[in-house]
């Protein structure tokens, strides 16, 4: 289908990653986008992701599939502009992590016959098109939340399309989607940001807390680096679920405070044992909304050339490092050298090669 056109409104991390995936899987599809950042559009066209970019929404309306990839409330405004321009067979979708607001707007604007909502369960502490990847949605769950009146044939076709991109489609109602994502994404982001602000408020003038904050603290607060505008929109769009979940979280915190104050070792033990059991049962074979980080920790001697030797071994094996660094605080992790990779295949290959070269390794 060389004439199949796909339009994007917004080309950040998620929109850009979906567009790049389409270009990789369906190289003959025609992709057009609009975005407030012209530099992003120019870069996307230069690298071949886009066939064209525009500031005319009528060009987007000509597409077979249209992905709304701006923050939730902006997407609703774009729906109003698109309404008089849509073709009969157009499919409108979005990638937002909150659904009820946009579904209310879709119904009020009488656009339900076009709309099949979507939400790839992926994310990153980075944002913007430069962080996008043509593999980001691969093996990731992808919520499909169709409106009540959209044609079933359209839904089946769209589900097949998303599966062809390498994602794992799962279908839920908008209401079910918003409750699920509030617990596994929205509330964890609030908690992570709260922890960072807690430590910031407690830090000393010489910044010793910040200097020592590594290991477990950096891992559990990594998502606090997410885009604040995006999260402002999310929290204001899913308030009931988020507030209810945070109240339940406060009850858990109050319970553990009570146990500590009353020296209840048994309940404290149960608190951590329960969380460990459930956490260890979470599968590692798919992407999640909070991104996995494919890392190795390596014991190396503190002597000249030891770091260069490790990187040379990996370079000779054509393994691309995403990042590396020396871990000075190893309270919750082992190994001196922290190596980060773009995918788990690279991590496993690096593990095997370094192990064969006599290094002691710790997987993450």
Coordinates of C-alpha atoms in Angstrom, one line a residue:
X1 CA 0.0 0.0 0.0
X2 CA 2.4 2.7 -1.2
X3 CA -0.4 5.3 -1.1
X4 CA -1.2 4.6 2.6
X5 CA -0.8 7.8 4.5
X6 CA -0.1 8.1 8.2
X7 CA -0.2 11.5 10.0
X8 CA 1.3 12.5 13.3
X9 CA 0.3 15.5 15.4
X10 CA 3.2 15.8 17.8
X11 CA 6.5 14.1 17.2
X12 CA 8.1 13.6 20.6
X13 CA 9.4 10.4 22.3
X14 CA 6.2 8.3 21.7
X15 CA 5.0 9.8 18.4
X16 CA 8.6 9.8 17.1
X17 CA 9.1 6.2 18.1
X18 CA 5.8 5.0 16.5
X19 CA 6.7 6.9 13.3
X20 CA 10.2 5.4 13.2
X21 CA 8.8 1.9 13.8
X22 CA 6.4 2.4 10.9
X23 CA 9.2 3.6 8.6
X24 CA 11.2 0.5 9.5
X25 CA 8.4 -2.0 9.1
X26 CA 6.5 -0.3 6.3
X27 CA 9.1 1.7 4.3
X28 CA 6.7 2.6 1.5
X29 CA 4.1 4.2 3.7
X30 CA 3.8 8.0 3.4
X31 CA 4.3 9.7 6.7
X32 CA 3.5 13.4 7.4
X33 CA 3.7 15.2 10.7
X34 CA 3.1 18.6 12.4
X35 CA 4.8 19.7 15.6
X36 CA 5.4 23.0 17.4
X37 CA 9.2 22.4 17.1
X38 CA 10.2 22.9 13.5
X39 CA 13.8 21.7 14.2
X40 CA 12.3 18.3 15.2
X41 CA 10.4 18.1 11.9
X42 CA 13.4 19.1 9.9
X43 CA 15.5 16.4 11.6
X44 CA 12.8 13.8 11.2
X45 CA 12.6 14.5 7.4
X46 CA 16.3 14.7 7.0
X47 CA 16.8 11.2 8.6
X48 CA 14.0 9.7 6.5
X49 CA 11.3 9.2 9.1
X50 CA 9.0 11.7 7.5
X51 CA 8.1 12.2 3.8
X52 CA 7.0 15.7 4.6
X53 CA 6.0 18.0 7.4
X54 CA 3.4 20.7 7.6
X55 CA 1.7 23.3 9.7
X56 CA -1.6 22.8 7.8
X57 CA -3.9 20.4 9.7
X58 CA -5.8 19.7 6.5
X59 CA -2.8 17.8 5.2
X60 CA -2.9 15.6 8.3
X61 CA -6.6 15.1 7.7
X62 CA -5.9 13.4 4.3
X63 CA -4.3 10.5 6.1
X64 CA -5.7 7.0 6.6
X65 CA -4.4 6.8 10.1
X66 CA -3.9 9.9 12.3
X67 CA -2.0 9.7 15.6
X68 CA -2.5 12.4 18.2
X69 CA 0.7 12.5 20.1
X70 CA 0.5 15.8 22.0
X71 CA -0.4 16.2 25.7
X72 CA -4.0 15.2 26.4
X73 CA -5.6 18.6 26.5
X74 CA -3.9 19.7 23.3
X75 CA -5.1 16.6 21.5
X76 CA -8.7 17.6 22.4
X77 CA -8.2 20.9 20.7
X78 CA -6.8 19.2 17.6
X79 CA -9.9 17.0 17.4
X80 CA -12.0 20.1 17.1
X81 CA -9.9 21.3 14.1
X82 CA -9.9 17.9 12.5
X83 CA -13.7 17.2 12.7
X84 CA -14.8 19.0 9.5
X85 CA -11.9 17.6 7.5
X86 CA -12.0 13.9 8.1
X87 CA -12.6 11.2 5.4
X88 CA -15.1 8.4 6.0
X89 CA -12.5 5.7 6.4
X90 CA -10.0 7.6 8.5
X91 CA -8.9 6.1 11.8
X92 CA -8.1 8.6 14.6
X93 CA -5.9 7.3 17.4
X94 CA -3.8 8.7 20.2
X95 CA -0.9 7.5 22.4
X96 CA -1.9 9.2 25.7
X97 CA -1.7 7.4 29.0
X98 CA -5.1 8.8 30.1
X99 CA -8.3 8.0 28.1
X100 CA -11.5 9.2 29.7
X101 CA -11.0 12.9 29.0
X102 CA -10.3 12.4 25.3
X103 CA -13.2 9.9 25.0
X104 CA -15.6 12.4 26.5
X105 CA -14.4 14.9 23.9
X106 CA -14.7 12.4 21.1
X107 CA -18.3 11.6 22.1
X108 CA -19.2 15.3 22.4
X109 CA -17.7 16.1 19.0
X110 CA -19.5 13.1 17.4
X111 CA -16.2 11.5 16.3
X112 CA -16.7 8.1 17.8
X113 CA -16.9 6.3 14.5
X114 CA -13.4 7.4 13.7
X115 CA -11.7 6.8 17.1
X116 CA -9.6 3.9 18.3
X117 CA -7.5 5.0 21.3
X118 CA -4.1 3.6 21.9
X119 CA -1.4 3.7 24.5
X120 CA 2.0 1.9 24.1
X121 CA 3.2 0.9 27.6
X122 CA 6.6 2.5 27.1
X123 CA 8.4 5.5 28.5
X124 CA 11.8 7.0 29.3
X125 CA 13.3 9.5 31.6
X126 CA 14.3 11.3 28.4
X127 CA 11.8 13.1 26.1
X128 CA 11.6 14.5 22.6
X129 CA 12.3 13.1 19.2
X130 CA 16.0 12.8 19.8
X131 CA 15.1 10.1 22.4
X132 CA 12.8 8.2 20.0
X133 CA 13.7 4.8 18.8
X134 CA 12.3 2.5 16.1
X135 CA 12.4 -0.4 18.7
X136 CA 10.8 1.4 21.6
X137 CA 7.4 -0.2 21.2
X138 CA 8.8 -3.6 20.2
X139 CA 7.5 -6.3 22.6
X140 CA 5.7 -3.7 24.6
X141 CA 2.1 -4.0 25.6
X142 CA 0.0 -1.6 23.6
X143 CA -3.5 -0.7 24.9
X144 CA -6.2 -0.5 22.3
X145 CA -9.3 1.3 23.6
X146 CA -11.9 1.6 20.8
X147 CA -15.0 3.8 21.1
X148 CA -18.4 2.1 21.4
X149 CA -19.5 2.9 17.8
X150 CA -16.3 2.5 15.7
X151 CA -16.6 -0.3 13.1
X152 CA -15.2 -3.7 14.2
X153 CA -13.4 -4.1 10.9
X154 CA -11.5 -0.9 11.6
X155 CA -10.6 -2.1 15.1
X156 CA -9.3 -5.5 13.8
X157 CA -7.3 -3.8 11.1
X158 CA -5.7 -1.4 13.6
X159 CA -4.9 -4.2 16.0
X160 CA -3.2 -6.1 13.2
X161 CA -1.2 -2.9 12.3
X162 CA 0.0 -2.4 15.9
X163 CA 1.0 -6.1 16.1
X164 CA 2.9 -5.8 12.8
X165 CA 5.0 -3.0 14.4
X166 CA 6.2 -5.5 17.0
X167 CA 4.0 -4.4 19.9
X168 CA 1.6 -6.6 21.9
X169 CA -2.0 -5.3 21.5
X170 CA -4.3 -5.6 24.5
X171 CA -7.9 -4.3 24.5
X172 CA -9.5 -2.6 27.5
X173 CA -12.2 0.0 28.0
X174 CA -11.0 3.6 28.6
X175 CA -12.2 3.3 32.2
X176 CA -10.3 0.1 32.9
X177 CA -7.2 1.5 31.2
X178 CA -7.2 4.6 33.3
X179 CA -7.4 2.7 36.6
X180 CA -4.6 0.3 35.5
X181 CA -2.2 3.0 34.4
X182 CA -2.9 5.1 37.5
X183 CA -1.4 2.3 39.7
X184 CA 1.5 1.2 37.5
X185 CA 2.6 4.5 36.0
X186 CA 0.9 7.7 37.3
X187 CA 1.2 7.1 41.0
X188 CA 4.8 5.8 40.8
X189 CA 5.8 9.0 39.0
X190 CA 4.2 11.1 41.8
X191 CA 6.0 9.0 44.5
X192 CA 9.3 9.2 42.7
X193 CA 9.1 13.0 42.4
X194 CA 8.1 13.2 46.0
X195 CA 11.1 11.2 47.1
X196 CA 13.4 13.5 45.2
X197 CA 11.8 16.6 46.7
X198 CA 12.1 15.0 50.1
X199 CA 15.8 14.5 49.8
X200 CA 16.2 18.0 48.2
X201 CA 14.5 19.6 51.2
X202 CA 16.7 17.5 53.6
X203 CA 20.0 18.1 51.8
X204 CA 22.8 20.1 53.4
X205 CA 24.3 23.3 52.0
X206 CA 27.3 21.4 50.7
X207 CA 25.0 19.0 48.8
X208 CA 26.2 15.8 50.5
X209 CA 22.9 14.0 50.1
X210 CA 23.0 14.6 46.3
X211 CA 26.7 13.5 46.1
X212 CA 25.9 10.2 47.9
X213 CA 22.5 9.6 46.2
X214 CA 23.2 6.6 43.9
X215 CA 22.3 2.9 43.9
X216 CA 18.7 2.2 44.9
X217 CA 17.8 5.9 45.3
X218 CA 18.7 6.8 41.7
X219 CA 17.0 3.7 40.3
X220 CA 13.6 4.2 42.1
X221 CA 13.6 8.0 41.3
X222 CA 14.9 7.8 37.7
X223 CA 11.4 8.6 36.4
X224 CA 11.3 11.8 38.3
X225 CA 13.3 13.3 35.4
X226 CA 10.2 13.0 33.1
X227 CA 8.7 15.9 31.3
X228 CA 6.7 18.1 33.9
X229 CA 4.3 19.4 31.3
X230 CA 3.2 15.9 30.3
X231 CA 2.7 15.0 33.9
X232 CA 0.8 18.1 34.7
X233 CA -1.7 17.1 32.0
X234 CA -1.8 13.4 33.1
X235 CA -2.5 14.2 36.8
X236 CA -5.2 16.7 35.9
X237 CA -6.8 14.2 33.4
X238 CA -7.0 11.2 35.8
X239 CA -7.6 12.8 39.2
X240 CA -10.0 10.3 40.7
X241 CA -7.9 7.2 40.2
X242 CA -4.6 8.9 41.1
X243 CA -6.0 10.5 44.3
X244 CA -7.6 7.2 45.4
X245 CA -4.4 5.3 44.8
X246 CA -2.3 7.9 46.7
X247 CA -4.7 7.7 49.6
X248 CA -4.2 3.9 49.7
X249 CA -0.5 4.5 49.5
X250 CA -0.6 6.9 52.5
X251 CA -2.5 4.2 54.4
X252 CA 0.4 1.8 53.7
X253 CA 2.9 4.4 54.8
X254 CA 1.0 5.1 58.0
X255 CA 0.8 1.4 58.7
X256 CA 4.6 0.9 58.4
X257 CA 5.1 4.0 60.6
X258 CA 2.9 2.4 63.2
X259 CA 4.8 -0.9 63.0
X260 CA 8.1 0.9 63.4
X261 CA 6.9 3.0 66.3
X262 CA 5.5 -0.1 68.1
X263 CA 8.6 -2.3 67.4
X264 CA 6.5 -4.8 65.4
X265 CA 9.3 -6.8 63.7
X266 CA 6.8 -9.4 62.4
X267 CA 4.7 -6.9 60.5
X268 CA 7.8 -5.1 59.2
X269 CA 9.1 -8.4 57.9
X270 CA 5.8 -9.2 56.2
X271 CA 5.7 -5.7 54.6
X272 CA 9.1 -6.3 52.8
X273 CA 8.5 -10.0 52.2
X274 CA 5.1 -9.3 50.5
X275 CA 6.6 -6.6 48.3
X276 CA 9.6 -8.8 47.4
X277 CA 7.5 -11.7 46.4
X278 CA 5.2 -9.7 44.2
X279 CA 8.0 -7.7 42.7
X280 CA 10.0 -10.9 41.8
X281 CA 6.9 -12.3 40.0
X282 CA 6.8 -9.3 37.6
X283 CA 8.0 -10.6 34.1
X284 CA 11.1 -9.3 32.5
X285 CA 10.5 -10.3 29.0
X286 CA 8.4 -7.3 27.9
X287 CA 8.8 -3.5 27.9
X288 CA 6.9 -1.6 30.5
X289 CA 5.7 2.0 30.8
X290 CA 8.7 2.5 33.1
X291 CA 11.6 1.6 31.0
X292 CA 13.9 -1.3 31.7
X293 CA 17.6 -0.4 31.8
X294 CA 19.8 -3.1 30.4
X295 CA 22.9 -2.9 32.7
X296 CA 25.8 -4.9 33.9
X297 CA 28.0 -4.3 36.9
X298 CA 31.6 -5.3 36.6
X299 CA 34.4 -5.7 39.2
X300 CA 37.5 -4.1 37.9
X301 CA 40.8 -3.3 39.7
X302 CA 41.6 0.3 40.6
X303 CA 44.6 0.6 38.3
X304 CA 45.5 2.5 35.0
X305 CA 44.0 1.0 31.9
X306 CA 41.4 -1.2 33.5
X307 CA 38.4 0.8 32.2
X308 CA 39.9 1.1 28.8
X309 CA 40.5 -2.6 28.6
X310 CA 36.8 -3.4 29.2
X311 CA 35.6 -0.9 26.7
X312 CA 38.1 -2.2 24.1
X313 CA 36.8 -5.7 24.6
X314 CA 33.3 -4.5 23.9
X315 CA 34.3 -2.4 20.9
X316 CA 36.2 -5.3 19.4
X317 CA 32.9 -7.3 19.7
X318 CA 31.0 -4.5 18.0
X319 CA 28.8 -4.0 21.1
X320 CA 27.5 -0.4 21.4
X321 CA 27.5 1.0 24.9
X322 CA 24.8 3.5 25.9
X323 CA 26.6 4.8 28.9
X324 CA 29.1 3.8 31.6
X325 CA 30.4 5.0 34.9
X326 CA 32.1 4.1 38.1
X327 CA 29.6 3.4 41.0
X328 CA 30.9 5.1 44.2
X329 CA 27.8 4.3 46.2
X330 CA 27.1 0.5 46.0
X331 CA 24.7 0.2 48.8
X332 CA 22.1 -1.5 46.6
X333 CA 24.2 -2.9 43.8
X334 CA 27.4 -4.8 43.2
X335 CA 30.3 -4.1 41.0
X336 CA 32.5 -1.1 40.5
X337 CA 31.9 -0.4 36.8
X338 CA 28.3 0.2 35.6
X339 CA 27.7 -0.5 31.9
X340 CA 24.4 0.4 30.2
X341 CA 23.3 -1.0 26.9
X342 CA 20.5 -0.2 24.4
X343 CA 18.9 -3.6 24.5
X344 CA 19.1 -6.9 26.4
X345 CA 20.7 -8.7 23.5
X346 CA 23.7 -6.4 23.7
X347 CA 23.8 -6.8 27.5
X348 CA 23.8 -10.6 27.3
X349 CA 26.4 -10.6 24.6
X350 CA 28.6 -8.3 26.7
X351 CA 28.1 -10.5 29.8
X352 CA 29.3 -13.6 27.9
X353 CA 32.3 -11.9 26.4
X354 CA 33.5 -10.3 29.6
X355 CA 32.8 -13.5 31.6
X356 CA 35.0 -15.4 29.1
X357 CA 37.7 -12.8 29.7
X358 CA 37.7 -13.5 33.4
X359 CA 35.6 -10.6 34.8
X360 CA 33.2 -11.0 37.7
X361 CA 29.8 -9.7 36.6
X362 CA 26.5 -8.8 38.2
X363 CA 23.3 -8.7 36.1
X364 CA 20.7 -6.0 36.6

